[in-house]
Amino acid sequence: MPISLASEEILETIRMVQMENLDIRTITMGISLRDCACSDIEKTCQKIYDKITKYAENLVAVGNEIEKEYGIPIINKRISVTPIGIVAESCKCNDYVQIARVLDKAAREVGVNFLGGFSSLVHKGMTEGDRKLITSIPQSLAETERVCASVNVGTTKAGINMDAVKIMGNVIKETAELTKEQDGLGCAKLVVFCNVPEDNPFMAGAFHGVGEPEAVINVGVSGPGVVLNAIKKNPKVDFGQLATIIKKMAFKITRMGELVGREAANRLGIPFGIVDLSLAPTPAIGDSVADILEAMGLERCGTHGTTAALALLNDAVKKGGAMASSYVGGLSGAFIPVSEDAGMIRAVEAGALDINKLEAMTCVCSVGLDMIAVPGDTSAATISAIIADEAAIGMINKKTTAVRIIPVPGKTVGEMVHFGGLLGKAPIMPVNRYSSQKFIERGGRIPAPIQALTN
Amino acid sequence: MQKISSSRIVVTVVGKDKVGIIAEVANVLAQNNANILDISQTILQEFFTMIMIVDISQCVVDFNTLKEKLEQTGEKIGVKIMAQHEDVFQFMHRI
């Protein structure tokens, strides 16, 4: 077999990993817990624990093995499960906190840092199980370390369940209050979605959808640093060339994800699902989506032109990635989590970026208002209204949107909150001071838009 | 543990140029019966950069052990040595 690798290609890969923070952000194993349903909650818990620890027994070891052999860092190994609102529905009990505890225990046992799926899909209405799950969220997130919760409150096909939106405002407030010792950290593990994907590998919004197989391996790549450097090297090219440069980089990043995903699936004996083409930033310097937007020629992320820059970036990433992988899914777009992106934090501190601009940016990228810290005295109705706005953007534009917002107890605008690790730190951002109370109190469902009538 | 499809690895050495780098690396590979298929080297921004394509199908130790030995050798002589399966590069740059 001829040696076909050029040394420039080898050095490019080495540079991407060593100097530009290219990594596989997560290998996430989806596990169906549908067969764990039982009227006895103790039995359900035992089944859940046994199943997760059996399927994911080797997940972390295999991830570490691949990391070594390929020389590509794999930052997180995670698990997503069937929405617990479905699994626990037949249990005779008043709340599901006990199930959250068992999920946490199973996650700890197999060594994953997060497990997603303490979730319900209530875009059209709630069952009794959904209601119990949602009311169990604050206590569950306060008591557990690794469990992540999500609730889908709207879809393009169903409209927006405003009753659920209203409840989620209260749930977020309560979660913040119960975790106030850690500055409302519980809210960092809770996402409210519209048009939630069922195969997303990224936390905190991952769960194993009902249309998914028994178990599956999904992969989330990263790589803002790689795209950033490629753009920096070409400061004066026009937008067409800029898009091409981003596409090429996205292709390479995604290939890496596809390779790792397939290899992990192969070694674990579980089918490979999808690669999620998201550019996920980290607090590390240079690993920032905001930096990319600024490298395109904006003085600060958040200024006029930011939405256009993000639209170009997001689209080019998808185009490059779609060619690199046969199965693309999940959220697939640029993430803009404020606390996890050093450039976003800098932009907020400089007064260039506010919640309104972030909302506009979510129209053209995945996912939504992500990891945003707001004053602790923000009302539940205001949080609900923020969720409703995001859900409306998602519903009308047939895309996923989400809200992960932290009303930090006892803190106000100008202060900083530190979550640590990948969750980073966030400046408290002001919200609109006028009330949305009466609007939220109406209740009911915002009807599905005309875009829903596609048949 | 399952085998990766290819038995070829890429060994990359980056660091300050000095006498005997190739000799040291080649020595480790020879001791473990790993066959060097190709070597290329350049000086990149004052740094010595060497790339080796190595066949480990007859290697007497497993990949991870070889990788560790190479890394230790790198530390000893003050350069960074990386060993990765060739698949990564093939997959990333070739369709």
GROMACS .gro file of C-alpha atoms in nm, chain A residues 6-455:
model
  450
    6ALA     CA    1   0.142   1.438   0.308
    7SER     CA    2   0.343   1.575   0.597
    8GLU     CA    3   0.148   1.902   0.583
    9GLU     CA    4  -0.168   1.708   0.652
   10ILE     CA    5  -0.016   1.528   0.946
   11LEU     CA    6   0.120   1.850   1.090
   12GLU     CA    7  -0.215   2.023   1.040
   13THR     CA    8  -0.389   1.758   1.248
   14ILE     CA    9  -0.122   1.777   1.517
   15ARG     CA   10  -0.152   2.155   1.527
   16MET     CA   11  -0.532   2.141   1.552
   17VAL     CA   12  -0.514   1.912   1.853
   18GLN     CA   13  -0.208   2.051   2.028
   19MET     CA   14  -0.258   2.422   1.973
   20GLU     CA   15  -0.616   2.488   1.870
   21ASN     CA   16  -0.804   2.282   2.126
   22LEU     CA   17  -0.961   2.044   1.875
   23ASP     CA   18  -1.130   1.767   2.064
   24ILE     CA   19  -1.424   1.536   2.067
   25ARG     CA   20  -1.651   1.708   2.313
   26THR     CA   21  -1.860   1.410   2.402
   27ILE     CA   22  -1.935   1.050   2.329
   28THR     CA   23  -2.288   1.005   2.452
   29MET     CA   24  -2.449   0.665   2.488
   30GLY     CA   25  -2.825   0.672   2.451
   31ILE     CA   26  -2.999   0.396   2.645
   32SER     CA   27  -3.367   0.312   2.625
   33LEU     CA   28  -3.529   0.266   2.965
   34ARG     CA   29  -3.873   0.188   2.827
   35ASP     CA   30  -3.856  -0.169   2.955
   36CYS     CA   31  -3.785  -0.047   3.309
   37ALA     CA   32  -4.139   0.079   3.367
   38CYS     CA   33  -4.313  -0.091   3.659
   39SER     CA   34  -4.581   0.002   3.911
   40ASP     CA   35  -4.338  -0.051   4.198
   41ILE     CA   36  -4.094   0.240   4.211
   42GLU     CA   37  -3.831   0.035   4.395
   43LYS     CA   38  -3.832  -0.221   4.117
   44THR     CA   39  -3.820   0.052   3.853
   45CYS     CA   40  -3.518   0.207   4.021
   46GLN     CA   41  -3.341  -0.128   4.039
   47LYS     CA   42  -3.411  -0.200   3.672
   48ILE     CA   43  -3.287   0.145   3.569
   49TYR     CA   44  -2.969   0.110   3.771
   50ASP     CA   45  -2.898  -0.240   3.640
   51LYS     CA   46  -2.959  -0.146   3.280
   52ILE     CA   47  -2.748   0.168   3.277
   53THR     CA   48  -2.456   0.009   3.460
   54LYS     CA   49  -2.468  -0.292   3.228
   55TYR     CA   50  -2.484  -0.105   2.898
   56ALA     CA   51  -2.243   0.173   2.992
   57GLU     CA   52  -2.002  -0.041   3.189
   58ASN     CA   53  -1.720   0.004   2.937
   59LEU     CA   54  -1.814   0.343   2.796
   60VAL     CA   55  -1.548   0.542   2.980
   61ALA     CA   56  -1.277   0.279   2.930
   62VAL     CA   57  -1.344   0.259   2.556
   63GLY     CA   58  -1.346   0.639   2.531
   64ASN     CA   59  -1.008   0.658   2.703
   65GLU     CA   60  -0.872   0.381   2.485
   66ILE     CA   61  -0.969   0.558   2.162
   67GLU     CA   62  -0.833   0.884   2.295
   68LYS     CA   63  -0.493   0.723   2.346
   69GLU     CA   64  -0.478   0.536   2.018
   70TYR     CA   65  -0.587   0.823   1.800
   71GLY     CA   66  -0.425   1.096   2.004
   72ILE     CA   67  -0.748   1.297   2.005
   73PRO     CA   68  -0.878   1.420   2.340
   74ILE     CA   69  -1.228   1.296   2.420
   75ILE     CA   70  -1.343   1.535   2.688
   76ASN     CA   71  -1.667   1.381   2.810
   77LYS     CA   72  -1.834   1.045   2.816
   78ARG     CA   73  -2.201   1.078   2.891
   79ILE     CA   74  -2.530   0.896   2.895
   80SER     CA   75  -2.876   0.993   2.779
   81VAL     CA   76  -3.186   0.795   2.870
   82THR     CA   77  -3.552   0.773   2.772
   83PRO     CA   78  -3.743   1.071   2.916
   84ILE     CA   79  -3.812   0.971   3.275
   85GLY     CA   80  -4.158   1.124   3.248
   86ILE     CA   81  -4.244   0.825   3.027
   87VAL     CA   82  -4.049   0.557   3.216
   88ALA     CA   83  -4.180   0.651   3.560
   89GLU     CA   84  -4.538   0.716   3.459
   90SER     CA   85  -4.673   0.382   3.578
   91CYS     CA   86  -4.500   0.404   3.918
   92LYS     CA   87  -4.733   0.451   4.209
   93CYS     CA   88  -4.562   0.744   4.379
   94ASN     CA   89  -4.596   1.117   4.423
   95ASP     CA   90  -4.264   1.233   4.289
   96TYR     CA   91  -3.963   1.105   4.097
   97VAL     CA   92  -3.678   1.238   4.311
   98GLN     CA   93  -3.590   0.882   4.403
   99ILE     CA   94  -3.538   0.804   4.034
  100ALA     CA   95  -3.311   1.105   3.993
  101ARG     CA   96  -3.103   0.973   4.281
  102VAL     CA   97  -3.070   0.632   4.120
  103LEU     CA   98  -2.969   0.791   3.787
  104ASP     CA   99  -2.704   0.989   3.972
  105LYS     CA  100  -2.578   0.676   4.141
  106ALA     CA  101  -2.561   0.486   3.810
  107ALA     CA  102  -2.378   0.778   3.645
  108ARG     CA  103  -2.124   0.780   3.927
  109GLU     CA  104  -2.083   0.404   3.910
  110VAL     CA  105  -1.991   0.403   3.539
  111GLY     CA  106  -1.787   0.722   3.570
  112VAL     CA  107  -1.976   0.962   3.341
  113ASN     CA  108  -1.991   1.326   3.445
  114PHE     CA  109  -2.345   1.393   3.323
  115LEU     CA  110  -2.655   1.187   3.251
  116GLY     CA  111  -2.941   1.349   3.063
  117GLY     CA  112  -3.301   1.243   3.038
  118PHE     CA  113  -3.478   1.359   3.351
  119SER     CA  114  -3.713   1.496   3.093
  120SER     CA  115  -4.067   1.533   2.964
  121LEU     CA  116  -4.214   1.627   2.629
  122VAL     CA  117  -4.518   1.839   2.701
  123HIS     CA  118  -4.553   2.055   2.391
  124LYS     CA  119  -4.919   1.974   2.352
  125GLY     CA  120  -5.015   1.886   2.705
  126MET     CA  121  -4.914   1.704   3.019
  127THR     CA  122  -4.988   1.358   3.146
  128GLU     CA  123  -4.986   1.283   3.517
  129GLY     CA  124  -4.632   1.144   3.480
  130ASP     CA  125  -4.511   1.461   3.311
  131ARG     CA  126  -4.660   1.673   3.586
  132LYS     CA  127  -4.490   1.467   3.856
  133LEU     CA  128  -4.160   1.481   3.672
  134ILE     CA  129  -4.168   1.856   3.628
  135THR     CA  130  -4.256   1.920   3.990
  136SER     CA  131  -3.973   1.685   4.092
  137ILE     CA  132  -3.711   1.877   3.893
  138PRO     CA  133  -3.601   2.137   4.155
  139GLN     CA  134  -3.550   1.884   4.433
  140SER     CA  135  -3.388   1.633   4.197
  141LEU     CA  136  -3.136   1.882   4.061
  142ALA     CA  137  -3.058   2.003   4.411
  143GLU     CA  138  -2.999   1.654   4.546
  144THR     CA  139  -2.804   1.510   4.255
  145GLU     CA  140  -2.478   1.607   4.096
  146ARG     CA  141  -2.478   1.453   3.750
  147VAL     CA  142  -2.843   1.436   3.643
  148CYS     CA  143  -2.962   1.681   3.377
  149ALA     CA  144  -3.324   1.774   3.316
  150SER     CA  145  -3.503   1.909   3.011
  151VAL     CA  146  -3.860   1.989   2.916
  152ASN     CA  147  -3.990   2.043   2.565
  153VAL     CA  148  -4.267   2.304   2.573
  154GLY     CA  149  -4.329   2.365   2.205
  155THR     CA  150  -4.295   2.235   1.852
  156THR     CA  151  -4.369   2.375   1.509
  157LYS     CA  152  -4.633   2.104   1.468
  158ALA     CA  153  -4.806   2.152   1.803
  159GLY     CA  154  -4.755   2.515   1.898
  160ILE     CA  155  -4.642   2.628   2.242
  161ASN     CA  156  -4.786   2.488   2.562
  162MET     CA  157  -4.807   2.811   2.758
  163ASP     CA  158  -4.929   2.634   3.071
  164ALA     CA  159  -4.601   2.444   3.072
  165VAL     CA  160  -4.408   2.764   2.997
  166LYS     CA  161  -4.569   2.923   3.300
  167ILE     CA  162  -4.483   2.627   3.522
  168MET     CA  163  -4.124   2.620   3.399
  169GLY     CA  164  -4.073   2.981   3.511
  170ASN     CA  165  -4.158   2.869   3.862
  171VAL     CA  166  -3.952   2.549   3.835
  172ILE     CA  167  -3.644   2.748   3.735
  173LYS     CA  168  -3.693   2.991   4.023
  174GLU     CA  169  -3.739   2.708   4.267
  175THR     CA  170  -3.435   2.520   4.134
  176ALA     CA  171  -3.223   2.833   4.177
  177GLU     CA  172  -3.351   2.876   4.530
  178LEU     CA  173  -3.279   2.516   4.630
  179THR     CA  174  -2.924   2.543   4.496
  180LYS     CA  175  -2.858   2.898   4.616
  181GLU     CA  176  -2.548   2.788   4.808
  182GLN     CA  177  -2.392   2.719   4.467
  183ASP     CA  178  -2.531   3.033   4.300
  184GLY     CA  179  -2.825   2.852   4.143
  185LEU     CA  180  -2.610   2.582   3.981
  186GLY     CA  181  -2.913   2.353   3.949
  187CYS     CA  182  -3.045   2.575   3.669
  188ALA     CA  183  -2.731   2.504   3.464
  189LYS     CA  184  -2.856   2.145   3.444
  190LEU     CA  185  -3.205   2.238   3.323
  191VAL     CA  186  -3.302   2.324   2.966
  192VAL     CA  187  -3.641   2.430   2.833
  193PHE     CA  188  -3.675   2.345   2.464
  194CYS     CA  189  -3.885   2.407   2.158
  195ASN     CA  190  -3.849   2.147   1.879
  196VAL     CA  191  -3.612   1.937   2.086
  197PRO     CA  192  -3.405   1.682   1.888
  198GLU     CA  193  -3.421   1.324   2.012
  199ASP     CA  194  -3.058   1.237   1.943
  200ASN     CA  195  -2.868   1.533   2.084
  201PRO     CA  196  -2.543   1.422   2.251
  202PHE     CA  197  -2.480   1.754   2.427
  203MET     CA  198  -2.577   1.827   2.784
  204ALA     CA  199  -2.777   1.947   2.957
  205GLY     CA  200  -3.045   1.884   2.694
  206ALA     CA  201  -2.965   1.527   2.594
  207PHE     CA  202  -3.220   1.249   2.618
  208HIS     CA  203  -3.281   0.924   2.433
  209GLY     CA  204  -3.586   0.979   2.216
  210VAL     CA  205  -3.873   0.734   2.179
  211GLY     CA  206  -3.790   0.675   1.812
  212GLU     CA  207  -3.435   0.571   1.899
  213PRO     CA  208  -3.306   0.212   1.917
  214GLU     CA  209  -3.234   0.014   2.231
  215ALA     CA  210  -2.897   0.182   2.265
  216VAL     CA  211  -2.695   0.413   2.043
  217ILE     CA  212  -2.367   0.607   2.032
  218ASN     CA  213  -2.386   0.974   1.940
  219VAL     CA  214  -2.090   1.203   1.914
  220GLY     CA  215  -2.051   1.576   1.961
  221VAL     CA  216  -1.745   1.745   1.815
  222SER     CA  217  -1.593   2.076   1.906
  223GLY     CA  218  -1.338   2.302   1.746
  224PRO     CA  219  -1.405   2.678   1.754
  225GLY     CA  220  -1.029   2.725   1.795
  226VAL     CA  221  -0.958   2.552   1.464
  227VAL     CA  222  -1.209   2.767   1.275
  228LEU     CA  223  -1.083   3.080   1.451
  229ASN     CA  224  -0.723   3.026   1.343
  230ALA     CA  225  -0.823   2.950   0.986
  231ILE     CA  226  -1.014   3.279   0.970
  232LYS     CA  227  -0.734   3.473   1.135
  233LYS     CA  228  -0.494   3.354   0.868
  234ASN     CA  229  -0.720   3.507   0.601
  235PRO     CA  230  -0.810   3.851   0.730
  236LYS     CA  231  -0.910   4.007   0.399
  237VAL     CA  232  -1.094   3.743   0.194
  238ASP     CA  233  -1.452   3.809   0.086
  239PHE     CA  234  -1.754   3.626   0.230
  240GLY     CA  235  -1.762   3.355  -0.033
  241GLN     CA  236  -1.402   3.260   0.039
  242LEU     CA  237  -1.462   3.294   0.412
  243ALA     CA  238  -1.749   3.045   0.391
  244THR     CA  239  -1.526   2.806   0.197
  245ILE     CA  240  -1.252   2.823   0.460
  246ILE     CA  241  -1.501   2.747   0.738
  247LYS     CA  242  -1.654   2.463   0.539
  248LYS     CA  243  -1.316   2.297   0.491
  249MET     CA  244  -1.238   2.316   0.861
  250ALA     CA  245  -1.584   2.191   0.959
  251PHE     CA  246  -1.534   1.898   0.724
  252LYS     CA  247  -1.212   1.794   0.894
  253ILE     CA  248  -1.348   1.838   1.244
  254THR     CA  249  -1.654   1.633   1.162
  255ARG     CA  250  -1.453   1.353   1.002
  256MET     CA  251  -1.274   1.318   1.330
  257GLY     CA  252  -1.608   1.292   1.508
  258GLU     CA  253  -1.736   1.034   1.264
  259LEU     CA  254  -1.424   0.821   1.302
  260VAL     CA  255  -1.435   0.830   1.682
  261GLY     CA  256  -1.810   0.765   1.689
  262ARG     CA  257  -1.788   0.465   1.461
  263GLU     CA  258  -1.492   0.320   1.643
  264ALA     CA  259  -1.659   0.365   1.983
  265ALA     CA  260  -1.981   0.209   1.855
  266ASN     CA  261  -1.786  -0.080   1.707
  267ARG     CA  262  -1.595  -0.153   2.027
  268LEU     CA  263  -1.902  -0.124   2.247
  269GLY     CA  264  -2.114  -0.335   2.014
  270ILE     CA  265  -2.379  -0.066   1.991
  271PRO     CA  266  -2.505   0.102   1.672
  272PHE     CA  267  -2.361   0.437   1.572
  273GLY     CA  268  -2.620   0.713   1.567
  274ILE     CA  269  -2.516   1.059   1.462
  275VAL     CA  270  -2.246   1.321   1.470
  276ASP     CA  271  -2.363   1.652   1.605
  277LEU     CA  272  -2.194   1.929   1.407
  278SER     CA  273  -2.198   2.188   1.676
  279LEU     CA  274  -1.913   2.427   1.735
  280ALA     CA  275  -1.911   2.402   2.113
  281PRO     CA  276  -1.692   2.658   2.286
  282THR     CA  277  -1.512   2.613   2.617
  283PRO     CA  278  -1.386   2.869   2.864
  284ALA     CA  279  -1.032   2.805   2.732
  285ILE     CA  280  -0.877   3.107   2.560
  286GLY     CA  281  -0.916   3.086   2.183
  287ASP     CA  282  -1.187   2.819   2.200
  288SER     CA  283  -1.461   3.074   2.154
  289VAL     CA  284  -1.741   3.133   1.906
  290ALA     CA  285  -1.742   3.503   1.995
  291ASP     CA  286  -1.375   3.520   1.896
  292ILE     CA  287  -1.464   3.377   1.554
  293LEU     CA  288  -1.727   3.645   1.500
  294GLU     CA  289  -1.478   3.911   1.604
  295ALA     CA  290  -1.212   3.764   1.375
  296MET     CA  291  -1.456   3.817   1.088
  297GLY     CA  292  -1.420   4.190   1.147
  298LEU     CA  293  -1.647   4.288   1.435
  299GLU     CA  294  -1.487   4.495   1.708
  300ARG     CA  295  -1.690   4.318   1.975
  301CYS     CA  296  -1.934   4.029   1.955
  302GLY     CA  297  -2.284   4.174   1.990
  303THR     CA  298  -2.233   4.481   1.774
  304HIS     CA  299  -2.429   4.535   1.452
  305GLY     CA  300  -2.338   4.265   1.203
  306THR     CA  301  -2.307   3.993   1.465
  307THR     CA  302  -2.623   3.812   1.356
  308ALA     CA  303  -2.508   3.811   0.993
  309ALA     CA  304  -2.164   3.683   1.091
  310LEU     CA  305  -2.317   3.407   1.300
  311ALA     CA  306  -2.555   3.310   1.020
  312LEU     CA  307  -2.263   3.268   0.780
  313LEU     CA  308  -2.064   3.069   1.036
  314ASN     CA  309  -2.351   2.841   1.129
  315ASP     CA  310  -2.443   2.765   0.770
  316ALA     CA  311  -2.085   2.701   0.659
  317VAL     CA  312  -2.027   2.465   0.953
  318LYS     CA  313  -2.335   2.266   0.853
  319LYS     CA  314  -2.240   2.249   0.487
  320GLY     CA  315  -1.887   2.130   0.560
  321GLY     CA  316  -2.003   1.888   0.825
  322ALA     CA  317  -2.288   1.742   0.622
  323MET     CA  318  -2.043   1.620   0.360
  324ALA     CA  319  -1.809   1.472   0.618
  325SER     CA  320  -2.059   1.247   0.789
  326SER     CA  321  -2.332   1.019   0.661
  327TYR     CA  322  -2.548   1.072   0.966
  328VAL     CA  323  -2.572   1.419   1.102
  329GLY     CA  324  -2.816   1.502   1.377
  330GLY     CA  325  -2.864   1.650   1.720
  331LEU     CA  326  -2.846   2.025   1.742
  332SER     CA  327  -2.581   2.081   1.474
  333GLY     CA  328  -2.498   2.450   1.477
  334ALA     CA  329  -2.283   2.700   1.660
  335PHE     CA  330  -2.349   2.716   2.033
  336ILE     CA  331  -2.348   3.050   2.207
  337PRO     CA  332  -2.347   2.968   2.579
  338VAL     CA  333  -2.244   3.288   2.751
  339SER     CA  334  -2.072   3.147   3.058
  340GLU     CA  335  -1.878   2.886   2.864
  341ASP     CA  336  -1.729   3.123   2.609
  342ALA     CA  337  -1.457   3.367   2.716
  343GLY     CA  338  -1.531   3.596   2.420
  344MET     CA  339  -1.903   3.615   2.503
  345ILE     CA  340  -1.824   3.702   2.865
  346ARG     CA  341  -1.586   3.975   2.751
  347ALA     CA  342  -1.853   4.112   2.515
  348VAL     CA  343  -2.114   4.123   2.793
  349GLU     CA  344  -1.871   4.295   3.028
  350ALA     CA  345  -1.788   4.550   2.761
  351GLY     CA  346  -2.158   4.628   2.721
  352ALA     CA  347  -2.155   4.508   2.359
  353LEU     CA  348  -2.376   4.205   2.409
  354ASP     CA  349  -2.710   4.192   2.588
  355ILE     CA  350  -2.998   3.949   2.617
  356ASN     CA  351  -3.185   4.109   2.326
  357LYS     CA  352  -2.895   4.064   2.085
  358LEU     CA  353  -2.849   3.708   2.207
  359GLU     CA  354  -3.214   3.642   2.133
  360ALA     CA  355  -3.168   3.775   1.780
  361MET     CA  356  -2.861   3.555   1.737
  362THR     CA  357  -3.060   3.247   1.831
  363CYS     CA  358  -3.271   3.299   1.519
  364VAL     CA  359  -2.977   3.196   1.303
  365CYS     CA  360  -2.791   2.941   1.513
  366SER     CA  361  -2.848   2.663   1.754
  367VAL     CA  362  -2.954   2.669   2.020
  368GLY     CA  363  -3.086   2.950   2.227
  369LEU     CA  364  -3.037   3.163   2.534
  370ASP     CA  365  -2.780   2.936   2.689
  371MET     CA  366  -2.611   2.968   3.026
  372ILE     CA  367  -2.735   3.316   3.091
  373ALA     CA  368  -2.722   3.450   3.444
  374VAL     CA  369  -2.987   3.705   3.540
  375PRO     CA  370  -3.059   3.885   3.869
  376GLY     CA  371  -3.197   3.667   4.147
  377ASP     CA  372  -3.504   3.884   4.184
  378THR     CA  373  -3.617   3.822   3.824
  379SER     CA  374  -3.980   3.711   3.847
  380ALA     CA  375  -4.103   3.367   3.741
  381ALA     CA  376  -4.334   3.540   3.491
  382THR     CA  377  -4.041   3.719   3.328
  383ILE     CA  378  -3.849   3.391   3.298
  384SER     CA  379  -4.158   3.228   3.148
  385ALA     CA  380  -4.186   3.515   2.901
  386ILE     CA  381  -3.821   3.476   2.801
  387ILE     CA  382  -3.892   3.106   2.741
  388ALA     CA  383  -4.202   3.193   2.539
  389ASP     CA  384  -4.003   3.431   2.317
  390GLU     CA  385  -3.739   3.168   2.246
  391ALA     CA  386  -3.998   2.899   2.184
  392ALA     CA  387  -4.175   3.130   1.940
  393ILE     CA  388  -3.854   3.178   1.743
  394GLY     CA  389  -3.809   2.802   1.728
  395MET     CA  390  -4.171   2.729   1.639
  396ILE     CA  391  -4.193   2.980   1.355
  397ASN     CA  392  -3.848   2.905   1.210
  398LYS     CA  393  -3.884   2.526   1.239
  399LYS     CA  394  -3.567   2.502   1.443
  400THR     CA  395  -3.456   2.400   1.789
  401THR     CA  396  -3.441   2.676   2.045
  402ALA     CA  397  -3.380   2.648   2.415
  403VAL     CA  398  -3.345   2.845   2.733
  404ARG     CA  399  -3.094   2.765   3.004
  405ILE     CA  400  -3.116   3.060   3.238
  406ILE     CA  401  -2.994   3.104   3.594
  407PRO     CA  402  -3.165   3.359   3.818
  408VAL     CA  403  -2.875   3.377   4.065
  409PRO     CA  404  -3.014   3.412   4.419
  410GLY     CA  405  -2.897   3.725   4.598
  411LYS     CA  406  -2.698   3.859   4.305
  412THR     CA  407  -2.767   4.142   4.069
  413VAL     CA  408  -2.645   4.314   3.753
  414GLY     CA  409  -2.273   4.385   3.754
  415GLU     CA  410  -2.180   4.084   3.964
  416MET     CA  411  -2.015   3.769   3.837
  417VAL     CA  412  -2.108   3.411   3.914
  418HIS     CA  413  -1.856   3.125   3.893
  419PHE     CA  414  -1.980   2.775   3.816
  420GLY     CA  415  -1.640   2.621   3.751
  421GLY     CA  416  -1.517   2.367   3.497
  422LEU     CA  417  -1.680   2.355   3.156
  423LEU     CA  418  -1.973   2.560   3.285
  424GLY     CA  419  -1.744   2.860   3.329
  425LYS     CA  420  -1.845   3.194   3.475
  426ALA     CA  421  -2.116   3.440   3.385
  427PRO     CA  422  -2.176   3.809   3.434
  428ILE     CA  423  -2.529   3.880   3.559
  429MET     CA  424  -2.722   4.035   3.271
  430PRO     CA  425  -3.012   4.275   3.303
  431VAL     CA  426  -3.361   4.172   3.191
  432ASN     CA  427  -3.639   4.404   3.076
  433ARG     CA  428  -3.791   4.569   3.382
  434TYR     CA  429  -4.149   4.575   3.255
  435SER     CA  430  -4.389   4.299   3.355
  436SER     CA  431  -4.512   4.010   3.142
  437GLN     CA  432  -4.729   3.873   3.423
  438LYS     CA  433  -5.073   3.915   3.267
  439PHE     CA  434  -4.959   3.766   2.938
  440ILE     CA  435  -4.820   3.456   3.106
  441GLU     CA  436  -5.129   3.414   3.325
  442ARG     CA  437  -5.358   3.367   3.026
  443GLY     CA  438  -5.263   3.000   3.001
  444GLY     CA  439  -5.357   2.757   2.724
  445ARG     CA  440  -5.165   2.682   2.409
  446ILE     CA  441  -5.036   2.907   2.135
  447PRO     CA  442  -5.172   2.736   1.822
  448ALA     CA  443  -4.936   2.571   1.576
  449PRO     CA  444  -4.830   2.817   1.306
  450ILE     CA  445  -4.930   2.791   0.942
  451GLN     CA  446  -4.581   2.646   0.879
  452ALA     CA  447  -4.706   2.331   1.053
  453LEU     CA  448  -4.943   2.254   0.769
  454THR     CA  449  -4.693   2.089   0.539
  455ASN     CA  450  -4.887   1.784   0.428
   0.00000   0.00000   0.00000
